[in-house]
mmCIF file of C-alpha atoms in Angstrom:
data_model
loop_
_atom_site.group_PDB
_atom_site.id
_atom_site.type_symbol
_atom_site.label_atom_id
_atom_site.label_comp_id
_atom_site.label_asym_id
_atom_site.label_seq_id
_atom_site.Cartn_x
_atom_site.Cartn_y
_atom_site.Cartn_z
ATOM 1 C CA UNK A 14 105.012 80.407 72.636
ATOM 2 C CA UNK A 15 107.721 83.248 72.796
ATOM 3 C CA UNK A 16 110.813 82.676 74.911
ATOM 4 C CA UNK A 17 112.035 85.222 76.897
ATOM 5 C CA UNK A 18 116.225 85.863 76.388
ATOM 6 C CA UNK A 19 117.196 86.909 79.767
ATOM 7 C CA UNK A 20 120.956 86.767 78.955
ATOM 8 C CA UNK A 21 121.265 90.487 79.682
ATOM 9 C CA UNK A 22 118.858 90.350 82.761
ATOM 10 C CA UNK A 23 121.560 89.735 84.964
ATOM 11 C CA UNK A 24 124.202 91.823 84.015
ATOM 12 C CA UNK A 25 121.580 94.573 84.142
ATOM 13 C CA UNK A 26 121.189 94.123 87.857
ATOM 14 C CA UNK A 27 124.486 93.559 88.316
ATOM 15 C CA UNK A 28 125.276 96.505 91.377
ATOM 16 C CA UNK A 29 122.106 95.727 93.172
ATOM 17 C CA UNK A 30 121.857 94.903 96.526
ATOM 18 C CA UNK A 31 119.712 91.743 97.956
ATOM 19 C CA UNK A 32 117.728 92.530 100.699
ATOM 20 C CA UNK A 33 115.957 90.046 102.926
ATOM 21 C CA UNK A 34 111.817 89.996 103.695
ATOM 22 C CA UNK A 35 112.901 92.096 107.231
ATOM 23 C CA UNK A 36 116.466 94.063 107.547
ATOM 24 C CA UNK A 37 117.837 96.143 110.362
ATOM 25 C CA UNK A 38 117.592 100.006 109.508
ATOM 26 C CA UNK A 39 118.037 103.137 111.407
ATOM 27 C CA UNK A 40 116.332 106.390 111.856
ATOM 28 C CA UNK A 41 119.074 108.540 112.791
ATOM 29 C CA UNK A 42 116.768 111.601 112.290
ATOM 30 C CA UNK A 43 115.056 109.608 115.268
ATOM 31 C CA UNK A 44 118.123 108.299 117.471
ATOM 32 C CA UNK A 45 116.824 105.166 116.651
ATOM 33 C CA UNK A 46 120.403 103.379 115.701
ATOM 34 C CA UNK A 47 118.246 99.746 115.145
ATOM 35 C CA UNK A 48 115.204 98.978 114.676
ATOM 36 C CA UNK A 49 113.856 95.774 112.975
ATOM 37 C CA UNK A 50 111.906 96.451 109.637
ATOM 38 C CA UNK A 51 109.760 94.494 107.399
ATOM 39 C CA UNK A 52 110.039 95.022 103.749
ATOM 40 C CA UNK A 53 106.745 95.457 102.160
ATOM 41 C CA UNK A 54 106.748 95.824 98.390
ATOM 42 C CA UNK A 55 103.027 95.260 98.846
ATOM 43 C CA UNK A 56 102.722 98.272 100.751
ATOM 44 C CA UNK A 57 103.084 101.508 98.543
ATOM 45 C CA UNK A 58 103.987 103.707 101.742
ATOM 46 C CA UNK A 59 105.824 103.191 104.366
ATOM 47 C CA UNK A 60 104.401 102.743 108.155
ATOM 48 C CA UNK A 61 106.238 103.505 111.533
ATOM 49 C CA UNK A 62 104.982 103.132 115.350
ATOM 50 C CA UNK A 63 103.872 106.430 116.464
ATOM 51 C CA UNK A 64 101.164 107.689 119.355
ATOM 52 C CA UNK A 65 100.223 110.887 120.284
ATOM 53 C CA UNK A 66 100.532 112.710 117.357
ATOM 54 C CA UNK A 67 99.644 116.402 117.274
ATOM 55 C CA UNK A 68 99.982 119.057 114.540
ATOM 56 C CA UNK A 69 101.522 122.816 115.568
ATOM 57 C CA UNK A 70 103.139 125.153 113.856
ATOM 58 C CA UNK A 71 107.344 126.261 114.384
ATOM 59 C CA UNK A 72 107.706 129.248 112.698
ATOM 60 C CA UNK A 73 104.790 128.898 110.688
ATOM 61 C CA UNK A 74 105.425 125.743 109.396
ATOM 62 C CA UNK A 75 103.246 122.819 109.995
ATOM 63 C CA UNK A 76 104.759 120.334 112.130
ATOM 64 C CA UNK A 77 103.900 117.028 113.848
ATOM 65 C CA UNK A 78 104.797 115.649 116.887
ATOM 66 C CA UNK A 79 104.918 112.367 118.314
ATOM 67 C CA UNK A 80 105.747 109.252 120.478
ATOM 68 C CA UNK A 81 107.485 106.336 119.214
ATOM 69 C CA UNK A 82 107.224 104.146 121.429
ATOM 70 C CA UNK A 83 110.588 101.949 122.459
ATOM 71 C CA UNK A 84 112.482 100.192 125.301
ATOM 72 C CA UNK A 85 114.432 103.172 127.623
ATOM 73 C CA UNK A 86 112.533 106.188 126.081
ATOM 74 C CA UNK A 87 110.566 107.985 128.480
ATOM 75 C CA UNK A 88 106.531 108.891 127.372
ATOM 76 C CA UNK A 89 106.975 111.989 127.766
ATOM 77 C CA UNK A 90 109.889 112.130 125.345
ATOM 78 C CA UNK A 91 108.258 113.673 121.934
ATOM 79 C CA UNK A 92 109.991 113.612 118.450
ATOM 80 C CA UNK A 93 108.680 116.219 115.912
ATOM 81 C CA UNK A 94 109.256 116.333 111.941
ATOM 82 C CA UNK A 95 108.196 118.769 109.402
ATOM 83 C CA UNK A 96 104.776 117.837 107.665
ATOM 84 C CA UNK A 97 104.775 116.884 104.283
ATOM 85 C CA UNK A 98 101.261 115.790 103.678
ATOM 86 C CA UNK A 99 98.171 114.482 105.308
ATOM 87 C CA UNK A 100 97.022 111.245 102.736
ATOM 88 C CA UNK A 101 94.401 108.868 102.795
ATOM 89 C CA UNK A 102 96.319 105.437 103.358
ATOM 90 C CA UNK A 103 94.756 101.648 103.072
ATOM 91 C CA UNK A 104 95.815 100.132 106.540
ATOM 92 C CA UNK A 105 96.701 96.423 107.003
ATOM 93 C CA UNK A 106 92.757 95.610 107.180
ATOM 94 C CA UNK A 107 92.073 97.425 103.737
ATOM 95 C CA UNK A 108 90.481 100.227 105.255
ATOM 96 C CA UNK A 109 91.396 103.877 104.647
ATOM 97 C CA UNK A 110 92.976 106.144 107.431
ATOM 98 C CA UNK A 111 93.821 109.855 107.253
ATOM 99 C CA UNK A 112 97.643 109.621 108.026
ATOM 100 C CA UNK A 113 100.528 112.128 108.385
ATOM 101 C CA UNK A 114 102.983 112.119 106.408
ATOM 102 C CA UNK A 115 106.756 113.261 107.430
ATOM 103 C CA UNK A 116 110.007 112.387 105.920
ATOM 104 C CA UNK A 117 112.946 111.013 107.715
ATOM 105 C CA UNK A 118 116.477 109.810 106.718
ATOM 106 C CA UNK A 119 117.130 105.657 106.408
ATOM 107 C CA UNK A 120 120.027 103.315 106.610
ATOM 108 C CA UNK A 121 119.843 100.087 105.721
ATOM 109 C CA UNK A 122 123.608 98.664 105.726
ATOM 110 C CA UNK A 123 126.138 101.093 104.301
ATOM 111 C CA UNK A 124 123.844 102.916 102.584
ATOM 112 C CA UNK A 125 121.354 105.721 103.339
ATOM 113 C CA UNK A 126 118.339 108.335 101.611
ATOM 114 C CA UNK A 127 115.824 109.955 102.503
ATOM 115 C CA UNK A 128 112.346 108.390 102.622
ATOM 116 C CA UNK A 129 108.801 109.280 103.188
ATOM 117 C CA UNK A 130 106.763 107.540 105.990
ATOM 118 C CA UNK A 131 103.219 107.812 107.483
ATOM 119 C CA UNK A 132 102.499 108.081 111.273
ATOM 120 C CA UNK A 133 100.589 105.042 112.637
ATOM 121 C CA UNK A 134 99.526 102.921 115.804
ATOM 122 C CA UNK A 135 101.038 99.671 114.775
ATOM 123 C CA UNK A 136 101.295 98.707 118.572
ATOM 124 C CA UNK A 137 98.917 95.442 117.047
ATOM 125 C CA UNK A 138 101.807 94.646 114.493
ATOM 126 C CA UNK A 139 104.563 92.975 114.837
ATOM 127 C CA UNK A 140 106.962 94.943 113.073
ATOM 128 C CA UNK A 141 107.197 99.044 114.546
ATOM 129 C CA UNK A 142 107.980 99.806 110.939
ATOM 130 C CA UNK A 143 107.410 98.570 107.654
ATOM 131 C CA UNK A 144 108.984 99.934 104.117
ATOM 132 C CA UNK A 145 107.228 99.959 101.413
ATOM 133 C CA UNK A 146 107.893 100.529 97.544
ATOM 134 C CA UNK A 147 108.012 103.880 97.428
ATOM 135 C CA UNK A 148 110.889 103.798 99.988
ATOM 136 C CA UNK A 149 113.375 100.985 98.222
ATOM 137 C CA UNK A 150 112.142 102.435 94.489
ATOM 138 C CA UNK A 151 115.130 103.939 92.597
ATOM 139 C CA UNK A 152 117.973 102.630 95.055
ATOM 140 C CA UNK A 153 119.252 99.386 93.287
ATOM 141 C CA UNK A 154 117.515 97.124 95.693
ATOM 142 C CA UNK A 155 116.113 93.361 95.281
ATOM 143 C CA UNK A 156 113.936 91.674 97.939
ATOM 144 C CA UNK A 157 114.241 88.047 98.352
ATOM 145 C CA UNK A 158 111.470 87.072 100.217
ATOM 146 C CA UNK A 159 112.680 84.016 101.905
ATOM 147 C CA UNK A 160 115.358 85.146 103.436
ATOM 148 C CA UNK A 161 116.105 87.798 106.786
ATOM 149 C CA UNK A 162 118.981 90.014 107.458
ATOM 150 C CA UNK A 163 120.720 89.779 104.434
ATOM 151 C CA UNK A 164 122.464 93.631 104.279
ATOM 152 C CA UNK A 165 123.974 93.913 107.821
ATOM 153 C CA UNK A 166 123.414 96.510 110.663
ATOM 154 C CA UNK A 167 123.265 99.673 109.517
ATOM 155 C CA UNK A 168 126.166 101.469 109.532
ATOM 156 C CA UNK A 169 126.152 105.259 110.112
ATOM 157 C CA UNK A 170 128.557 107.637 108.220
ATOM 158 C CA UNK A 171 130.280 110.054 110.528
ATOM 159 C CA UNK A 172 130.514 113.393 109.394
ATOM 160 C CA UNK A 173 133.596 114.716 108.323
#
């Protein structure tokens, strides 16, 4: 049997940041300044709430645009983003869906980057938004799953 020396393990992940199962984040992009999250490192992509969805052009570039749906924001009131790509995503149930793809900016406590995210009706779910690897990858994070709310509201940076 070989035994693993993890002596260096922990100084190695010394500057990373704990994160709990669900955080509070903002979508600034959005003027969403909280919104609960669930942090799904089963999930490759990330998901957020969006209805009415339609693709148009601004300036010749593809665009979508969209409802999310939240407490004070009229129906009518429609967000749009730039379209990155249109991908074939596995939904909660395993099946495929054709989903757009736009990228928006994150904060999750002091800290903040750009992520992708796909355009879905979670209305069913309890979460409007979930992250997945893709969107944690490469920024010194650790989930632990037992525990919520470990990183704070998210604070946004005021330009200078």
């Amino acid at each position: 049997m070989t035994v693993r020396d993890d002596t260096n393990t922990h100084s190695a992940y010394s500057d990373w940041s704990i994160i709990g199962w669900q955080e509070h984040i903002a979508l600034p992009d959005f003027d969403i300044d909280t919104i609960k999250a669930k942090i799904d490192t089963g999930a490759r992509t990330s998901a957020l709430h969006a209805v009415d969805l339609k693709q148009e052009d601004v300036d010749g570039v593809p665009h979508i645009s969209f409802h999310i749906p939240r407490s004070g924001v009229p129906r009518t009131h429609r967000d749009r983003a730039p379209l990155v790509d249109k991908r074939d995503i596995k939904n909660t149930s395993g099946v495929v869906e054709s989903r757009y793809v736009i990228e928006t900016l994150l904060l999750i406590g002091k800290r903040k980057w750009r992520i992708e995210v796909s355009l879905a009706d979670r209305e069913e779910m309890v979460f409007d938004i979930i992250l997945g690897r893709t969107a944690i990858r490469r920024h010194k994070l650790m989930v632990a799953p037992g525990k919520s709310f470990l990183i704070g509201q998210p604070v946004a940076r005021r330009p200078k």
